[in-house]
mmCIF file of C-alpha atoms in Angstrom:
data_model
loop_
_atom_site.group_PDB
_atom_site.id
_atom_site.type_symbol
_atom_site.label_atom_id
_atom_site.label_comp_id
_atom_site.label_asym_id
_atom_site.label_seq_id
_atom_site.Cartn_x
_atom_site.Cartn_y
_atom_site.Cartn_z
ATOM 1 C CA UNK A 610 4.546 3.612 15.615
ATOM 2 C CA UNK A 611 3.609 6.800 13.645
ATOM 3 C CA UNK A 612 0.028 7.851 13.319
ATOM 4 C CA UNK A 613 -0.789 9.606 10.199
ATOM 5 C CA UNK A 614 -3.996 11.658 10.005
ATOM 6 C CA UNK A 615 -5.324 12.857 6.651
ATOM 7 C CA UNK A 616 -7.711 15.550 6.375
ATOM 8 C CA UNK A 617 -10.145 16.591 4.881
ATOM 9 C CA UNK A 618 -12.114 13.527 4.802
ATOM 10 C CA UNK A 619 -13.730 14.206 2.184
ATOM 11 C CA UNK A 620 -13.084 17.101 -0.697
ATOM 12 C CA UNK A 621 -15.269 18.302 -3.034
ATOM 13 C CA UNK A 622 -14.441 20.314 -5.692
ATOM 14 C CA UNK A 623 -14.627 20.765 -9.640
ATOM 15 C CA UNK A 624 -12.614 19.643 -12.616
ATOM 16 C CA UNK A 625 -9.804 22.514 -13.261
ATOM 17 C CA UNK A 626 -9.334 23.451 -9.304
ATOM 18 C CA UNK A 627 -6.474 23.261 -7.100
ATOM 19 C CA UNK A 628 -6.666 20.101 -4.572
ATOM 20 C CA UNK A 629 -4.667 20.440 -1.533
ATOM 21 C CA UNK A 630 -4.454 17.163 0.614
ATOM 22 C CA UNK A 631 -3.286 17.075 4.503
ATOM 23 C CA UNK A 632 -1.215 14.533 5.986
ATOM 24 C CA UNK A 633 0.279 15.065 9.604
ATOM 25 C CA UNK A 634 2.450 12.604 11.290
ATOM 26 C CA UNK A 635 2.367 12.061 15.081
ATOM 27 C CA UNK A 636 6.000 12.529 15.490
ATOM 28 C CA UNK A 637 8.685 13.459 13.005
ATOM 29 C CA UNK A 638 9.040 11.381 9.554
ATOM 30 C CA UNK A 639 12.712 11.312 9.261
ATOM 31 C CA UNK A 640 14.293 11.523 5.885
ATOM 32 C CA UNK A 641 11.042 12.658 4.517
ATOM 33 C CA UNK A 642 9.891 8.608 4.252
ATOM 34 C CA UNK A 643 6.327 9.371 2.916
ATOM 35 C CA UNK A 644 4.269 8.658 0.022
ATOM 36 C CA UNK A 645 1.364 8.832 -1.561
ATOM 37 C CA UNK A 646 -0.777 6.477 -2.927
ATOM 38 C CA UNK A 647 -4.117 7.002 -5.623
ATOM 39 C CA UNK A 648 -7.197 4.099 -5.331
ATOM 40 C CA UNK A 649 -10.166 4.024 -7.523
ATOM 41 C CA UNK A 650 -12.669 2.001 -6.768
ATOM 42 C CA UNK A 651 -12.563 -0.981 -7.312
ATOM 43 C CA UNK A 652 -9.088 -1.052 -8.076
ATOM 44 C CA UNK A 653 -5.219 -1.290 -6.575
ATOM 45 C CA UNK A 654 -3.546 1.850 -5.191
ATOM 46 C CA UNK A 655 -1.243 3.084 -7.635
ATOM 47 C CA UNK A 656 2.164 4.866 -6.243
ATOM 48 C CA UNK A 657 2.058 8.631 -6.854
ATOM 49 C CA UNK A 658 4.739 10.439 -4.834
ATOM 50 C CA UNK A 659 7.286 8.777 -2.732
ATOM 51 C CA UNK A 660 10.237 10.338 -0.594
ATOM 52 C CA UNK A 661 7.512 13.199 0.096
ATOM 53 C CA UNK A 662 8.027 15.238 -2.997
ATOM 54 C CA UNK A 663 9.771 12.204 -5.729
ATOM 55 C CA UNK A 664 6.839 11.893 -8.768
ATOM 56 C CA UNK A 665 6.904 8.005 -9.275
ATOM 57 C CA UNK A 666 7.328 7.038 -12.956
ATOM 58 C CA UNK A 667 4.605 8.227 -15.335
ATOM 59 C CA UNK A 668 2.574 10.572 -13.023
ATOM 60 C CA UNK A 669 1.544 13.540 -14.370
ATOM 61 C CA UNK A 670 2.960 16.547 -13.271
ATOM 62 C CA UNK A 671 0.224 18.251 -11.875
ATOM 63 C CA UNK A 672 0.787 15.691 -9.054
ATOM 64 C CA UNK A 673 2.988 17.460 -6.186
ATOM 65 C CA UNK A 674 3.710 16.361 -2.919
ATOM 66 C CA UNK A 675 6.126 18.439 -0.275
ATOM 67 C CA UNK A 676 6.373 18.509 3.445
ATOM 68 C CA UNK A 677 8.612 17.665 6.140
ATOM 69 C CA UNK A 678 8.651 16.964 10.013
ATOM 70 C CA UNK A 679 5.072 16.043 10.833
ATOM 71 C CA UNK A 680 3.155 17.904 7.926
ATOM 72 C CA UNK A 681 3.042 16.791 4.010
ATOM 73 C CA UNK A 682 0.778 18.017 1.540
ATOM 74 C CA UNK A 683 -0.221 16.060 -1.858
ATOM 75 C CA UNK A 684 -1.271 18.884 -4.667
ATOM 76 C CA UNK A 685 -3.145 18.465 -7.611
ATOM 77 C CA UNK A 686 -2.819 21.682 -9.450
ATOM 78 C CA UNK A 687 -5.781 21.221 -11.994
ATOM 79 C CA UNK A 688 -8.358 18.682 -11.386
ATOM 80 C CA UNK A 689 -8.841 16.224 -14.270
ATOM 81 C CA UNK A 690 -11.854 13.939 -14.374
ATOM 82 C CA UNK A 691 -9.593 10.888 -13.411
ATOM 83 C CA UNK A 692 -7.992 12.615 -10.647
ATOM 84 C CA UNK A 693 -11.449 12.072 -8.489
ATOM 85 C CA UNK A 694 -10.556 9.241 -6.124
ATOM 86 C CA UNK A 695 -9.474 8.194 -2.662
ATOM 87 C CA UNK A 696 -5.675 9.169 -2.011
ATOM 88 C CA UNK A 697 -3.850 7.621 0.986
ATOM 89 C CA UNK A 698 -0.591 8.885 2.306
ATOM 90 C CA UNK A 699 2.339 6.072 4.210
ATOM 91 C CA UNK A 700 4.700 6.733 6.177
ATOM 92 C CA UNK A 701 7.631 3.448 5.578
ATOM 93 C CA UNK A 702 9.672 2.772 8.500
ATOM 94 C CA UNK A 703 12.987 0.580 9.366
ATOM 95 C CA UNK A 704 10.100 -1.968 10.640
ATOM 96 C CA UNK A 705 6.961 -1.499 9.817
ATOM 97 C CA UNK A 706 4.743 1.243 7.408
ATOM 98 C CA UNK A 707 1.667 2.896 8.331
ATOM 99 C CA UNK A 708 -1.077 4.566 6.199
ATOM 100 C CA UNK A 709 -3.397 7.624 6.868
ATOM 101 C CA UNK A 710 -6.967 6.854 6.664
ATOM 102 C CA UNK A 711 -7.884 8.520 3.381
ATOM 103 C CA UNK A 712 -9.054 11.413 1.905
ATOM 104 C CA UNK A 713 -11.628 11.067 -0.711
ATOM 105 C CA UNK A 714 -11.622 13.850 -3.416
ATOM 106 C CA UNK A 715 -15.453 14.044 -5.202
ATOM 107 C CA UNK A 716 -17.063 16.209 -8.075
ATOM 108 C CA UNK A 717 -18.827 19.271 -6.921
ATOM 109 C CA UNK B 418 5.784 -4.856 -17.803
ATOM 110 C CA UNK B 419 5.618 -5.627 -13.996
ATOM 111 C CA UNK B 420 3.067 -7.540 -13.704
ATOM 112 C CA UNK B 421 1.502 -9.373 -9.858
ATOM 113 C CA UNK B 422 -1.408 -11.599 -9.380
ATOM 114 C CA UNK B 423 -2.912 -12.746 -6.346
ATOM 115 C CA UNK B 424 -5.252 -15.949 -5.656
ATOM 116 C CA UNK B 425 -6.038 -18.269 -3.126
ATOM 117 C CA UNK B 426 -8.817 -16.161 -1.342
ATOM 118 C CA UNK B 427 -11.552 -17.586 -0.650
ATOM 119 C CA UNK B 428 -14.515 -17.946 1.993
ATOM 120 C CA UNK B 429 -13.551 -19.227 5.319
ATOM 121 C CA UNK B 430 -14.550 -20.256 8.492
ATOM 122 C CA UNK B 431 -13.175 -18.708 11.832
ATOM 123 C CA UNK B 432 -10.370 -20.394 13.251
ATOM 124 C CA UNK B 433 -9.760 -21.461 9.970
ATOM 125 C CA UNK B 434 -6.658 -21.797 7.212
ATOM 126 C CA UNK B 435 -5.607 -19.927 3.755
ATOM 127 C CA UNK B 436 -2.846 -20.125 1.643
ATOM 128 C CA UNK B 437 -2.763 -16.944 -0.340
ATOM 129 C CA UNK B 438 -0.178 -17.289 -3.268
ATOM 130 C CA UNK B 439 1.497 -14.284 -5.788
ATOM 131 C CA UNK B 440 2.699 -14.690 -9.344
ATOM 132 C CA UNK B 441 5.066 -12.138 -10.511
ATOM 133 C CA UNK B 442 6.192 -11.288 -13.558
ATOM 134 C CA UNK B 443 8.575 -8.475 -15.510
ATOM 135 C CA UNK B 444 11.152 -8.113 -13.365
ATOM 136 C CA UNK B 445 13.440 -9.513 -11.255
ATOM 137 C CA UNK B 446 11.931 -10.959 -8.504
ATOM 138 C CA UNK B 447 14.876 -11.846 -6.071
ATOM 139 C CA UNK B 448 15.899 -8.547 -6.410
ATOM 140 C CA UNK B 449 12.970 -7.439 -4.308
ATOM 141 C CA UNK B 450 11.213 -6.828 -0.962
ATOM 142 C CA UNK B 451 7.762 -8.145 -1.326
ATOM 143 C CA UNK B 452 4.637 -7.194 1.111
ATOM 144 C CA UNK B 453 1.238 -7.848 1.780
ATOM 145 C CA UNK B 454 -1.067 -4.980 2.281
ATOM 146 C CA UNK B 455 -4.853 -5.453 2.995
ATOM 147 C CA UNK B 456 -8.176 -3.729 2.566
ATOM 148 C CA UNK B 457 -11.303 -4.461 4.820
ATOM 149 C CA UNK B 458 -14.884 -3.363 2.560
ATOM 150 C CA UNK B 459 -14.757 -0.291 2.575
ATOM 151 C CA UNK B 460 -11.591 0.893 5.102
ATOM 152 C CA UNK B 461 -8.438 2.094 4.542
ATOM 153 C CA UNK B 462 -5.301 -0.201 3.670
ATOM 154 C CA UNK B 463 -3.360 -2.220 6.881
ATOM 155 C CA UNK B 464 0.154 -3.280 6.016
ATOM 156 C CA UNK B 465 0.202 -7.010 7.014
ATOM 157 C CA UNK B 466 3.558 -8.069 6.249
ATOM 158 C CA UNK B 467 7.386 -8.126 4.343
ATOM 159 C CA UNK B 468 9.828 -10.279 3.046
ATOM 160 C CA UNK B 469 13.326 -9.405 1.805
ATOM 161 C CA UNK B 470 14.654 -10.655 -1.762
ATOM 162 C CA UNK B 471 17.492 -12.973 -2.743
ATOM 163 C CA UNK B 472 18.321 -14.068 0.968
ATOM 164 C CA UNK B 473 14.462 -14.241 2.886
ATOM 165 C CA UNK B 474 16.265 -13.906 5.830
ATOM 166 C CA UNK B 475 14.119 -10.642 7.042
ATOM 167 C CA UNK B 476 10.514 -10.873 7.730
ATOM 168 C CA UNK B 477 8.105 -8.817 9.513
ATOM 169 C CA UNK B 478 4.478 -8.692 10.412
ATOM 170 C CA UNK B 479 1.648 -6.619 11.863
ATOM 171 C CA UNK B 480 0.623 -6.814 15.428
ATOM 172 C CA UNK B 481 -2.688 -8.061 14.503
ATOM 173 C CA UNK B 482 -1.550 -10.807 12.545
ATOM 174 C CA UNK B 483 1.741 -11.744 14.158
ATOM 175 C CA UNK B 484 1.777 -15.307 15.641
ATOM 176 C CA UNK B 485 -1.093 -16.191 12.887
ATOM 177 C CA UNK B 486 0.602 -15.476 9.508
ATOM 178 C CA UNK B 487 3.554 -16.396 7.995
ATOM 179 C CA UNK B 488 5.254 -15.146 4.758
ATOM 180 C CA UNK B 489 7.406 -16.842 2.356
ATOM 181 C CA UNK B 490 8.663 -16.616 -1.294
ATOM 182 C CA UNK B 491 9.966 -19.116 -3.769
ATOM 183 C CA UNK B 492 12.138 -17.134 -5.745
ATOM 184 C CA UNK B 493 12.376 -20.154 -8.157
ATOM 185 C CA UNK B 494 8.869 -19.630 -9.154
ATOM 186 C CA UNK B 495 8.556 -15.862 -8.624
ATOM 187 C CA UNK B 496 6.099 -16.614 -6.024
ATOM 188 C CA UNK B 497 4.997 -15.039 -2.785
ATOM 189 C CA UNK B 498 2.884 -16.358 -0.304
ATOM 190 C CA UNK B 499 1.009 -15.790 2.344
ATOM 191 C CA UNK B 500 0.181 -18.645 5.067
ATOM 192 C CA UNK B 501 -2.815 -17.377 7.437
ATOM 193 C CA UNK B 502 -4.025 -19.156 9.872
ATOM 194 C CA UNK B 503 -6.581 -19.164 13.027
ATOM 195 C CA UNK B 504 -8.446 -16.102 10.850
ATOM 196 C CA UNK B 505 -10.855 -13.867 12.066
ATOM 197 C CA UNK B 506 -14.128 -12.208 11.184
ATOM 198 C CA UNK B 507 -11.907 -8.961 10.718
ATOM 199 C CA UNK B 508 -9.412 -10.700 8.536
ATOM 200 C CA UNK B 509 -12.016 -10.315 6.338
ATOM 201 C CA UNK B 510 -9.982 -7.746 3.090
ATOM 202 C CA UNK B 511 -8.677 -7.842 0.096
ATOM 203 C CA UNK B 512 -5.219 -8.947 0.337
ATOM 204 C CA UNK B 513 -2.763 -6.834 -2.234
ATOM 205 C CA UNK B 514 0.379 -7.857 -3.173
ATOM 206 C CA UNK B 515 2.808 -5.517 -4.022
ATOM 207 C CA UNK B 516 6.636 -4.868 -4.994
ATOM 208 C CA UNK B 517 8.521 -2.994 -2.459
ATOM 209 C CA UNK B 518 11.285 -0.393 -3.579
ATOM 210 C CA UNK B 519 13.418 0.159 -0.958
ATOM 211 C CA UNK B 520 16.377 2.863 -0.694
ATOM 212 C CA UNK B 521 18.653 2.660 2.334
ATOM 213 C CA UNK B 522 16.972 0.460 4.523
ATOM 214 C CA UNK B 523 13.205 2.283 3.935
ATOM 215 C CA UNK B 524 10.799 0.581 1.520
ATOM 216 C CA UNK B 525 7.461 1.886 -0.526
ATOM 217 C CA UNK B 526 5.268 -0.350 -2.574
ATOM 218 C CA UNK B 527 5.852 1.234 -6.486
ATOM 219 C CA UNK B 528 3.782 -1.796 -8.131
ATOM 220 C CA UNK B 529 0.498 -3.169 -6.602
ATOM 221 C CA UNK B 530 -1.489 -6.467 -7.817
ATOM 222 C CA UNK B 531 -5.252 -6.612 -8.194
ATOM 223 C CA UNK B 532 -6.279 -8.276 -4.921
ATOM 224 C CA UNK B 533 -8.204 -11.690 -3.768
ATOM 225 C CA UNK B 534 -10.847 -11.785 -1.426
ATOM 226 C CA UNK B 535 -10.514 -13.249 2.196
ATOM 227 C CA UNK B 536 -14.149 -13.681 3.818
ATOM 228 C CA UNK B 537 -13.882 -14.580 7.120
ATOM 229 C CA UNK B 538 -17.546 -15.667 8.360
ATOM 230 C CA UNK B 539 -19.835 -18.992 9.717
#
């Protein structure tokens, strides 16, 4: 089964700045089979970026993801207000699909 | 619009039964994989289970619920459901239900439902 680690844990930083968000994979992610998922509090995930770097319908496009192997990266080019939340990458399998524990981004 | 809502959690004791249940709406619901994901207070999400579409003839599970749980669908209803039984204290999550998308044989969830509680606890 493949670990995924995010990091940082947490993020702080202001509305307008660049967010860069870590995701490594204990062994290679074939076919690039990651996304990346935004939660609120309080509410469902929603889908951001699947395939590692594939914007799922109606995401802004200051959402990027990229990556391959055993390192992916979710970028938010300029911080909105709404953008502050926990973000969760997955890696989906042939049998099973495992998430990274989080990485909350907070207002500095 | 795709629409899914969850009920059927509730309190519960240990060793005891649930029948979680999903009503979907907006698309085609044979046409799709459907999972349960979960969410302990204030932990990340655990993938609990999938079911395949039109056929339900694939099914998988979690470790830590395999042997306990069992998934099913009614595609006559647009229903999915979620049989859990002998729970434990840390079954205790919000139980999602979501659509998966799947592209040659790999699946991601693209639409997630609200949640219902599960308290597991004497």
């Amino acid at each position: 089964e493949v670990v995924l680690t995010q990091s940082p844990g947490t993020l702080s930083l202001s509305p307008g700045e660049r967010a860069s968000l870590s995701c490594r994979a204990s062994q290679s992610v074939s076919s690039s089979h990651l996304a990346w998922y935004q939660q609120k509090p309080g509410q469902a995930p929603r889908l951001l970026i699947f395939d590692a770097s594939s914007r799922a319908t109606g995401i802004p496009d200051r959402f990027s993801g990229s990556g391959s192997g055993t390192d992916f990266t979710l970028t938010i080019s300029r911080l909105e207000p709404e953008d502050f939340a926990v973000y969760y990458c997955q890696h989906y399998g042939s049998s099973s699909y495992t998430f990274g524990q989080g990485t909350k981004l907070e207002i500095k | 619009q795709v629409q899914l809502v969850e009920s059927g959690g509730a309190l519960v004791k240990p060793g005891g039964s649930l029948r979680l249940s999903c009503a979907a709406s907006g698309f085609t619901f044979s046409d799709y994989y459907m999972s349960w994901i979960r969410q302990a207070p204030g932990k990340g999400l655990e993938w609990v289970s999938y079911i395949s579409g039109i056929s339900n003839t694939y099914t998988n599970y979690a470790d830590s619920v395999k042997g306990r749980f069992t998934i099913s669908r009614d595609n006559a209803k647009n229903s999915l459901y979620l049989q859990m039984n002998s729970l434990r204290s840390e079954d205790t999550a919000v139980y999602y239900c979501a659509r998966d998308n799947c592209r040659g044989g790999r699946c991601f969830e693209d639409f997630w439902g609200q949640g219902t509680l599960v308290t597991v606890s004497s």
